[in-house]
PDB file of C-alpha atoms in Angstrom:
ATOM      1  CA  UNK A  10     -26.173 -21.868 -33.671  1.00 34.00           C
ATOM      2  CA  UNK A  11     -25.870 -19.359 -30.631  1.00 38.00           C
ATOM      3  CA  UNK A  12     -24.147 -22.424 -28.477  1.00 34.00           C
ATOM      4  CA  UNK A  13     -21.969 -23.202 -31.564  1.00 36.00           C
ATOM      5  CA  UNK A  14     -20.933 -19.370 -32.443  1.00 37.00           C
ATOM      6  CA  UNK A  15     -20.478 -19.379 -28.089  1.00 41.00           C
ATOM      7  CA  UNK A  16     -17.770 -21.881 -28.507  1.00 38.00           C
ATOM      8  CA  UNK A  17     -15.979 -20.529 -31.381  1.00 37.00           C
ATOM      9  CA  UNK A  18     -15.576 -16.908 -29.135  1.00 45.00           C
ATOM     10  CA  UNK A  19     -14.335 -19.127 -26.491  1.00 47.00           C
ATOM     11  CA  UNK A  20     -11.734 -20.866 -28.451  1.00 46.00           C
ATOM     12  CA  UNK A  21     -10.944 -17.190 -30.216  1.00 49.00           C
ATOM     13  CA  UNK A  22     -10.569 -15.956 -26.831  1.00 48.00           C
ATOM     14  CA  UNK A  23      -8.385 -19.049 -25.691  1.00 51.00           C
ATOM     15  CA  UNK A  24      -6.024 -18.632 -28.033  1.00 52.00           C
ATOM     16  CA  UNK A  25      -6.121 -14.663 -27.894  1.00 53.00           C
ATOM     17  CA  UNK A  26      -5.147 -15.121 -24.188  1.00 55.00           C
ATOM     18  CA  UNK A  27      -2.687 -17.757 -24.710  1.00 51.00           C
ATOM     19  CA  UNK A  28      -1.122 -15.787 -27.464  1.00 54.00           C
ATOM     20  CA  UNK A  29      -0.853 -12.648 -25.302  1.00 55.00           C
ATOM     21  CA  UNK A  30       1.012 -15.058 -22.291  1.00 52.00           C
ATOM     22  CA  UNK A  31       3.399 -16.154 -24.838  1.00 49.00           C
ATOM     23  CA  UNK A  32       4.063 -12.673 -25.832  1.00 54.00           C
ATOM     24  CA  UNK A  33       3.801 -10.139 -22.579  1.00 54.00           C
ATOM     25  CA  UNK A  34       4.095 -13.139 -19.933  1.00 54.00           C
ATOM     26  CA  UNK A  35       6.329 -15.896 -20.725  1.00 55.00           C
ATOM     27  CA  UNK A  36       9.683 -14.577 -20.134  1.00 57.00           C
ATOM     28  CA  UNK A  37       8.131 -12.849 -17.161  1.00 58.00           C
ATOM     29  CA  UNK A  38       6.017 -16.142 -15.916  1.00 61.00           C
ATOM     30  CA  UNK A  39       8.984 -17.905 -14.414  1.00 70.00           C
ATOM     31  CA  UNK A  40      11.186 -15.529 -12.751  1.00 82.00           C
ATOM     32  CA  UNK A  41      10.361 -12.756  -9.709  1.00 91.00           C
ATOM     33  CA  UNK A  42       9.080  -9.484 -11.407  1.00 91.00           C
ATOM     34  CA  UNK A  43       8.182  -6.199  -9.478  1.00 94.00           C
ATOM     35  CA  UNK A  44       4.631  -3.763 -10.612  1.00 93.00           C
ATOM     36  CA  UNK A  45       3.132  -0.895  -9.557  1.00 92.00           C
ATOM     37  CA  UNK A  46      -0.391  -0.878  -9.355  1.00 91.00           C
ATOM     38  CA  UNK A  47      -1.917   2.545  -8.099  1.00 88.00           C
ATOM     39  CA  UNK A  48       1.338   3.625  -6.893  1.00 90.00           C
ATOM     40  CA  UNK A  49       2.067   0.188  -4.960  1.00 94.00           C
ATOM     41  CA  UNK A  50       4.550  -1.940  -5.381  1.00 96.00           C
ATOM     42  CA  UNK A  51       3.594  -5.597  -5.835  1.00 96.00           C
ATOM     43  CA  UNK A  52       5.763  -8.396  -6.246  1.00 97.00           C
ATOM     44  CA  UNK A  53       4.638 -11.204  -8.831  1.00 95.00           C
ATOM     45  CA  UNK A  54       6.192 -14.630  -8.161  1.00 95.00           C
ATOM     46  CA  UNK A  55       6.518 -17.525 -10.641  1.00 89.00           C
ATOM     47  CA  UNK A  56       3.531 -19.799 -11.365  1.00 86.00           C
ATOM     48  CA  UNK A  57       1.000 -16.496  -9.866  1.00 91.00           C
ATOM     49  CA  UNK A  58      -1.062 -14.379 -12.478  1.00 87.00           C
ATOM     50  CA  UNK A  59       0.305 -11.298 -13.247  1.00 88.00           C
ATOM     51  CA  UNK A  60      -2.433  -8.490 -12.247  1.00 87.00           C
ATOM     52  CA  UNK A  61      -1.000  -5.454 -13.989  1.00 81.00           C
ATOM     53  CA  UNK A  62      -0.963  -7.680 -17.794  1.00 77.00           C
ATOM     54  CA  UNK A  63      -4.163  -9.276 -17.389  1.00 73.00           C
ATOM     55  CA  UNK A  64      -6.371  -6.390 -16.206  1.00 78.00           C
ATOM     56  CA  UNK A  65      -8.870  -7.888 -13.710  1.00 85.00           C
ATOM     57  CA  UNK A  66      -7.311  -7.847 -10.218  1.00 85.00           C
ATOM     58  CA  UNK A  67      -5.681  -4.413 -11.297  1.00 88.00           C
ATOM     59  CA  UNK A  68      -8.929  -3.132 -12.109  1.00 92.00           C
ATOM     60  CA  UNK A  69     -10.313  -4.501  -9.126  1.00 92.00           C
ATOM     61  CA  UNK A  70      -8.053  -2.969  -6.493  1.00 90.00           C
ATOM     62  CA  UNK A  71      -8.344   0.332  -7.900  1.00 90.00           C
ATOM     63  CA  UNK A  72     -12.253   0.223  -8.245  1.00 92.00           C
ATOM     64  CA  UNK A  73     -12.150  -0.570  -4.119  1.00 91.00           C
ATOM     65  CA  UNK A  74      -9.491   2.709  -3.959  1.00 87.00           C
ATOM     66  CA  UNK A  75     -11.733   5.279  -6.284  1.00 89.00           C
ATOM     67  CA  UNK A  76     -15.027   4.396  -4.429  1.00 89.00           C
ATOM     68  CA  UNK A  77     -13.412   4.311  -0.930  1.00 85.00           C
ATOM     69  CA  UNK A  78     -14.774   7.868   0.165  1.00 79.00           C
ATOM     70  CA  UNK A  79     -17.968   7.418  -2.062  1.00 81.00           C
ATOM     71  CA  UNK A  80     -21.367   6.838  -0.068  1.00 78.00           C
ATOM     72  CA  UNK A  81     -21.584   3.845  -1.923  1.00 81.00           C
ATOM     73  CA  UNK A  82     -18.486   2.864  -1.340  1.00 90.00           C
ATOM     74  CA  UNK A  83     -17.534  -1.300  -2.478  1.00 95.00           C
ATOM     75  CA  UNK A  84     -15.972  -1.725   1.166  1.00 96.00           C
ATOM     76  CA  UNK A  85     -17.568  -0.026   4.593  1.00 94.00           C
ATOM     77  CA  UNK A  86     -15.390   1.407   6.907  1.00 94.00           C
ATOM     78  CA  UNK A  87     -13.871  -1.158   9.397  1.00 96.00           C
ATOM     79  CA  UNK A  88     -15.630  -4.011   7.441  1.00 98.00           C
ATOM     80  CA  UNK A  89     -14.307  -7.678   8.343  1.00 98.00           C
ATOM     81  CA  UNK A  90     -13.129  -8.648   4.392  1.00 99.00           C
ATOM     82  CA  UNK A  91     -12.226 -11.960   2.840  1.00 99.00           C
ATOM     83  CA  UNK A  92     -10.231 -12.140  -0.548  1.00 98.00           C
ATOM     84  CA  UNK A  93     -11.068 -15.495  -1.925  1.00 98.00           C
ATOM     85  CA  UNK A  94      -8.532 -16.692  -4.746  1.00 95.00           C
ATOM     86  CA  UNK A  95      -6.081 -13.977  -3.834  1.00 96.00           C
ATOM     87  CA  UNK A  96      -3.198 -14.377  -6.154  1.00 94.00           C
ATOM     88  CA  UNK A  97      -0.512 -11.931  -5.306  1.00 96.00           C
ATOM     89  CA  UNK A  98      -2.876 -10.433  -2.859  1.00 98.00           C
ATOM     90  CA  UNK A  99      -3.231  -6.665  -4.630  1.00 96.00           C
ATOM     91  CA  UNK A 100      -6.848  -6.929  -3.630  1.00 97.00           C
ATOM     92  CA  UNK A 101      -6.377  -7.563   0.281  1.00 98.00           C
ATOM     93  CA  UNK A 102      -3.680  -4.552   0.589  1.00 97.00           C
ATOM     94  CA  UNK A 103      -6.073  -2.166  -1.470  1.00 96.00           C
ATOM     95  CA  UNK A 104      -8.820  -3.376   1.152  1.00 97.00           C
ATOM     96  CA  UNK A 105      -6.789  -2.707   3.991  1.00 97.00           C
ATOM     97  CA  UNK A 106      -7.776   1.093   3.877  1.00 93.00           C
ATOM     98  CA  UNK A 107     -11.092   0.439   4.065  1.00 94.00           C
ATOM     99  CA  UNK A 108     -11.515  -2.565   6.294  1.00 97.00           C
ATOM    100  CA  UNK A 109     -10.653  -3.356   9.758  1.00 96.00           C
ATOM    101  CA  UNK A 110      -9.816  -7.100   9.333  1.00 97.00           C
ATOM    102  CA  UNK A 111      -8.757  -9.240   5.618  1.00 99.00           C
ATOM    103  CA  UNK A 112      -8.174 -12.649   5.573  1.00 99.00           C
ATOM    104  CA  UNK A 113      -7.044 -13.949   1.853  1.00 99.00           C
ATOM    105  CA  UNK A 114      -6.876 -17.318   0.741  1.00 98.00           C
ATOM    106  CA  UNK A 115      -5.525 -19.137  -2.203  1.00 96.00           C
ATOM    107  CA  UNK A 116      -5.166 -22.648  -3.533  1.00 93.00           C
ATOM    108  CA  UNK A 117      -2.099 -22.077  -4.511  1.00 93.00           C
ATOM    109  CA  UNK A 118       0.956 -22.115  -2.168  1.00 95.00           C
ATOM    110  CA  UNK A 119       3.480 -19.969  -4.226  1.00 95.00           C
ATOM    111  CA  UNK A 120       0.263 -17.469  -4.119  1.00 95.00           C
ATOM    112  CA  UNK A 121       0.017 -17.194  -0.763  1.00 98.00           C
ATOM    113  CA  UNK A 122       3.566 -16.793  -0.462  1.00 98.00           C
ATOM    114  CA  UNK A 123       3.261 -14.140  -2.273  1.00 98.00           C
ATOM    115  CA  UNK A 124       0.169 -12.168  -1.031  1.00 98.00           C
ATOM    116  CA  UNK A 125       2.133 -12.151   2.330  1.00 99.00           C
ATOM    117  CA  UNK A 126       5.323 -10.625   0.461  1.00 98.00           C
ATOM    118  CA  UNK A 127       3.042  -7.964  -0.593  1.00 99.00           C
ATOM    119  CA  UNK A 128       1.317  -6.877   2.351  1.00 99.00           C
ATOM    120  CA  UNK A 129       4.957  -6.805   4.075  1.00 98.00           C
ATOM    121  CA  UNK A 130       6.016  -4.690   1.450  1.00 98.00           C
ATOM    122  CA  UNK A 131       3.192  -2.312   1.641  1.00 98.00           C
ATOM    123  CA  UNK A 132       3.544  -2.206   5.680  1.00 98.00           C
ATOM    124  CA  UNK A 133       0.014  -4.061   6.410  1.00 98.00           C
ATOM    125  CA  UNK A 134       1.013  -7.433   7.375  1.00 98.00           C
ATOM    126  CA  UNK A 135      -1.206  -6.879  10.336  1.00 97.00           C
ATOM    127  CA  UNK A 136      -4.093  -6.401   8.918  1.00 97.00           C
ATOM    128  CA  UNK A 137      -3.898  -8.786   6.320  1.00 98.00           C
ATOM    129  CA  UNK A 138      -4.131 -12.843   7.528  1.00 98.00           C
ATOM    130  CA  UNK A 139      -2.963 -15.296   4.747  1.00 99.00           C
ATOM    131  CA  UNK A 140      -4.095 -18.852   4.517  1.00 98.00           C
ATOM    132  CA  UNK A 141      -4.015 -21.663   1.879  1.00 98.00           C
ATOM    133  CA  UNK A 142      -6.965 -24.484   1.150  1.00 96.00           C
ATOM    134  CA  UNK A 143      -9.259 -24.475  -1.590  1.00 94.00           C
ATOM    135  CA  UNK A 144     -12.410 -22.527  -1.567  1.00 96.00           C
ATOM    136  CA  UNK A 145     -13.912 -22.483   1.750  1.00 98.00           C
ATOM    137  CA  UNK A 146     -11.736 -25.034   3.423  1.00 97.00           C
ATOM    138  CA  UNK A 147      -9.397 -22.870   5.456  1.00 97.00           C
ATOM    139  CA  UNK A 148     -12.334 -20.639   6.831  1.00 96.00           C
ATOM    140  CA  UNK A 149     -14.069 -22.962   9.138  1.00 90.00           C
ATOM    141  CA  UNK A 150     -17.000 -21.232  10.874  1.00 91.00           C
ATOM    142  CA  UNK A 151     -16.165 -17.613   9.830  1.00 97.00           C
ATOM    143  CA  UNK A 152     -18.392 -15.017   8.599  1.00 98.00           C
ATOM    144  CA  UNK A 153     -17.611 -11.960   6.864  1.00 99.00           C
ATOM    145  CA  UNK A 154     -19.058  -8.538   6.179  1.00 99.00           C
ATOM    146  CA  UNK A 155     -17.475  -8.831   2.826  1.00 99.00           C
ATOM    147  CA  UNK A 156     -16.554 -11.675   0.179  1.00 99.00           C
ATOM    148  CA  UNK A 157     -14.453 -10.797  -3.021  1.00 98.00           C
ATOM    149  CA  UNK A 158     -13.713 -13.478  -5.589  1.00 97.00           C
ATOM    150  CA  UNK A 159     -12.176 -12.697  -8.374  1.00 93.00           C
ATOM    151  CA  UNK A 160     -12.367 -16.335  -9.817  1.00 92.00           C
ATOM    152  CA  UNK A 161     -11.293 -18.655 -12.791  1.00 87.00           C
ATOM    153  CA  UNK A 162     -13.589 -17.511 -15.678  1.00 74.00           C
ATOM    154  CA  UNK A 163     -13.671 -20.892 -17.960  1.00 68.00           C
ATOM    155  CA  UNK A 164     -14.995 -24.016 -17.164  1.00 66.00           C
ATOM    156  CA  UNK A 165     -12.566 -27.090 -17.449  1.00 66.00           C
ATOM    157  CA  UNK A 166      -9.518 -28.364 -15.310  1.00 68.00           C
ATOM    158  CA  UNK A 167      -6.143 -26.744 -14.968  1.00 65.00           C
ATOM    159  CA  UNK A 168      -3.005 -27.890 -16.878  1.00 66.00           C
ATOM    160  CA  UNK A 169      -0.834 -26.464 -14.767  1.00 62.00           C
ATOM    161  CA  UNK A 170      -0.726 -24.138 -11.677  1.00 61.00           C
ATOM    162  CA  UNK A 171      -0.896 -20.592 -14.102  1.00 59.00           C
ATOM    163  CA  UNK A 172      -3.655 -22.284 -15.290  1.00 61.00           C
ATOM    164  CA  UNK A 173      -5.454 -22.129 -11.893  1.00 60.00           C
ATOM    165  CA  UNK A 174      -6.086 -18.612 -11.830  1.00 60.00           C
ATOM    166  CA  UNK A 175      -7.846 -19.430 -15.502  1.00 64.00           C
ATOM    167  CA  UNK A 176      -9.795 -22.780 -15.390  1.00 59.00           C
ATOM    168  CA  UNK A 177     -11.765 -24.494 -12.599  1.00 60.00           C
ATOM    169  CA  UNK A 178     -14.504 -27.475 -12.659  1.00 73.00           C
ATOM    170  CA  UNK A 179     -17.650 -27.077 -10.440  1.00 84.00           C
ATOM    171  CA  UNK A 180     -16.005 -24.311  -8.484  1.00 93.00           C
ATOM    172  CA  UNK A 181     -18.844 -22.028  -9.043  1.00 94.00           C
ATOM    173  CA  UNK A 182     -21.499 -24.462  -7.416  1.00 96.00           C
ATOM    174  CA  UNK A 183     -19.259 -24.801  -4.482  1.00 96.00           C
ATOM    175  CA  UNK A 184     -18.878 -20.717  -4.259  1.00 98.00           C
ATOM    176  CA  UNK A 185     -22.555 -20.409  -4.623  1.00 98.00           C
ATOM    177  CA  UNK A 186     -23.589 -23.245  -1.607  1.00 98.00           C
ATOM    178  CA  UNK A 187     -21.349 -22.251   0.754  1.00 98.00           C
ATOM    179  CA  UNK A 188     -21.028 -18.261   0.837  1.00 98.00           C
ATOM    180  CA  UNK A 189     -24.227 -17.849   2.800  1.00 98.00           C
ATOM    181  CA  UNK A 190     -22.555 -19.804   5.679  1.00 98.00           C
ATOM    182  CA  UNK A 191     -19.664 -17.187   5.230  1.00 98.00           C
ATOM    183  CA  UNK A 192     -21.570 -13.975   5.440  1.00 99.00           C
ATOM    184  CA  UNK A 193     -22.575 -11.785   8.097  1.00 98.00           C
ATOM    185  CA  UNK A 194     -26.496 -10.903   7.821  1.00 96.00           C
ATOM    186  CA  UNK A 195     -25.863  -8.288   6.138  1.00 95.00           C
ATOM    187  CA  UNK A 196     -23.144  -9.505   4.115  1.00 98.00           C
ATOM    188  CA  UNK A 197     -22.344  -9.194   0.551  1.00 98.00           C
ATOM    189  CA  UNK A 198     -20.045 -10.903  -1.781  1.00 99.00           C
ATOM    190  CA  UNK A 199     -18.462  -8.744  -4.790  1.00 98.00           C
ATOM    191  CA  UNK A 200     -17.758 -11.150  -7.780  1.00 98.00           C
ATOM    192  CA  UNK A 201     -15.583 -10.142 -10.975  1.00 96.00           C
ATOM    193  CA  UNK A 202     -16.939 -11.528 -14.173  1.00 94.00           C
ATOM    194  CA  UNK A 203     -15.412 -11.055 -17.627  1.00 90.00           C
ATOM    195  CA  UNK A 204     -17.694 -11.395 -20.737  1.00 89.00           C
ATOM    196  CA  UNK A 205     -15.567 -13.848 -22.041  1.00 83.00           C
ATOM    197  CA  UNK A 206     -15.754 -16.435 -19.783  1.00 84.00           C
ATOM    198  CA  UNK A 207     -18.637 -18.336 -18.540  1.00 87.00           C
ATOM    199  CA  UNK A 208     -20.629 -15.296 -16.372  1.00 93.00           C
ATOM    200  CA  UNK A 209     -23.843 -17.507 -16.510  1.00 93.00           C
ATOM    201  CA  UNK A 210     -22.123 -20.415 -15.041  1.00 93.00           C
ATOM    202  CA  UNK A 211     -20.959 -18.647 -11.934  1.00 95.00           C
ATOM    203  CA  UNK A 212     -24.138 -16.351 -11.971  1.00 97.00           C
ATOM    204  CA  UNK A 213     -27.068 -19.095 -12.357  1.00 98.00           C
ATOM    205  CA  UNK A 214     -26.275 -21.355  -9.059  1.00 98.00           C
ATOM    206  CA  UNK A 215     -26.212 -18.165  -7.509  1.00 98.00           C
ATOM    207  CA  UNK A 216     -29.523 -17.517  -8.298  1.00 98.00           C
ATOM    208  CA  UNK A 217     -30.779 -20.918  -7.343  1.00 98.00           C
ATOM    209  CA  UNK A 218     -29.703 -20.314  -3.796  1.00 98.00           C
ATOM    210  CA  UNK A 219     -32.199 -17.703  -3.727  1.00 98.00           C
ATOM    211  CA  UNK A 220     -28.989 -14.861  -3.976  1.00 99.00           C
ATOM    212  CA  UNK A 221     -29.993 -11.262  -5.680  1.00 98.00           C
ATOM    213  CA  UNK A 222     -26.992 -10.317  -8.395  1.00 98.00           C
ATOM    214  CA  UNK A 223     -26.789  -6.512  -8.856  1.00 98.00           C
ATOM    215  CA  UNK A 224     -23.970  -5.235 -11.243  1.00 98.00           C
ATOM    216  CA  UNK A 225     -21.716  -2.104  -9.702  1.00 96.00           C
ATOM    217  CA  UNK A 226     -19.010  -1.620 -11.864  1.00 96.00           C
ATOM    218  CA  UNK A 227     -18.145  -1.905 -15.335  1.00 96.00           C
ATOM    219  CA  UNK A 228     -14.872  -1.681 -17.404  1.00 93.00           C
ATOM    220  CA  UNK A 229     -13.824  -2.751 -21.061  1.00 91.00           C
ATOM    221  CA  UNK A 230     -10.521  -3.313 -22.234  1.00 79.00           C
ATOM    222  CA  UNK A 231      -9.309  -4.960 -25.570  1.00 74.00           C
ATOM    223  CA  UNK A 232     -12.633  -6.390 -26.091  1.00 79.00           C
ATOM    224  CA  UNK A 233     -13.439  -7.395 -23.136  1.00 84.00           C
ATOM    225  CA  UNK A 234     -16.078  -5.974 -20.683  1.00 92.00           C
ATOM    226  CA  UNK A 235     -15.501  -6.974 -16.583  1.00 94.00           C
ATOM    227  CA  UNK A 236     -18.036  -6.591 -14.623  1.00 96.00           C
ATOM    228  CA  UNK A 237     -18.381  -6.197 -10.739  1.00 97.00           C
ATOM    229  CA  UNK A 238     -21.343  -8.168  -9.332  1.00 98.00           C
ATOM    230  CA  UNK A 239     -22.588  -7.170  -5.821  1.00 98.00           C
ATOM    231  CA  UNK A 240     -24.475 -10.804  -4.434  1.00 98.00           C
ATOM    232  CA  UNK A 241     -26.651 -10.471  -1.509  1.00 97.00           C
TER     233      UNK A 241
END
């Protein structure tokens, strides 16, 4: 019954989000737009989610900007960052205050064109390295202080490159096996979960590589709670 009722929310939620592209995103989807997020401008190319209409990444960049002077602050000063699944990059150029190096990296190419529009715009293009590959690929050997992955909540493959940002299949095994070979000792990673999406399936093979999952950061919007996971 729970696993059934599960699957009926997902499907609601499916079709909620779909719904909502078709209304606030389509006619936006396909052509250049320009948002402010925190008083930046960010540049949203065709075929990359839209950060400022579907909450997460906006939320996420301003959570690193209203805890940047806290004690506890999401990113130490001077910290080496990576921004994994970077989209149009509004996480990296939030970061950039913070941390002393950012490297982002996307799987899609018109995403990484765009993350390095963005941190041209915003006047940190040298602080902010761009690459494309999937997952770990284009990192090689590198270790970080920080990891943030804001990834595709639902399980299942794309349908098309929007989809991307949305869907993935095994991604959060791969995630979970390879981020201890991409953190400094005392690295972290911060992971953004939404409650509709799968958060066990990216939190579980966490756990079974012997990772603790502490939760920093909460929001809800429309019915939907995100939630900022710190993973040591």
């Amino acid at each position: 019954m729970t696993i059934t009722l599960q699957l009926v929310q997902r499907r609601g939620w499916n079709a909620w989000l779909y719904a909502k592209f078709l209304l606030f995103q389509r006619h936006r989807h396909n052509q250049v737009v320009l948002e402010t997020v925190a008083g930046r401008p960010l540049v949203v190319l065709p075929d990359v989610l839209n950060p400022a209409l579907f909450f997460t990444g906006q939320w996420l960049a301003e959570e690193i900007l209203r805890t940047a002077q806290d004690d506890n602050a999401l990113i130490s000063a001077g910290a080496s960052l990576l921004d994994l699944g970077c989209g149009t990059g509004v996480v990296s150029v939030f970061a950039t205050q913070q941390a002393g190096r950012v490297v982002a990296a996307d799987i899609n190419p018109v995403a990484v064109r765009c993350a390095r529009i963005n941190a041209l715009l915003n006047g940190v293009e040298s602080k902010v390295e761009v690459r494309e590959g999937d997952l770990w690929t284009p990192l090689a050997n590198e270790h970080f202080d920080v990891v943030v992955f804001n990834p595709p909540y639902f399980p299942g493959a794309a349908r098309n490159t929007f989809e991307q940002a949305l869907r993935s299949e095994g991604l959060s095994e791969r995630f979970a096996a390879g981020l201890r070979d991409h953190l400094t000792g005392d690295g972290c990673a911060l992971l953004l979960l939404s409650s509709v999406g799968d958060e066990a399936g990216w939190l579980e093979p966490l756990l079974r590589q012997g990772f603790t999952v502490e939760p920093v950061a909460s929001h809800s919007v429309a019915g939907e709670r995100l939630t900022l996971y710190r993973i040591r």
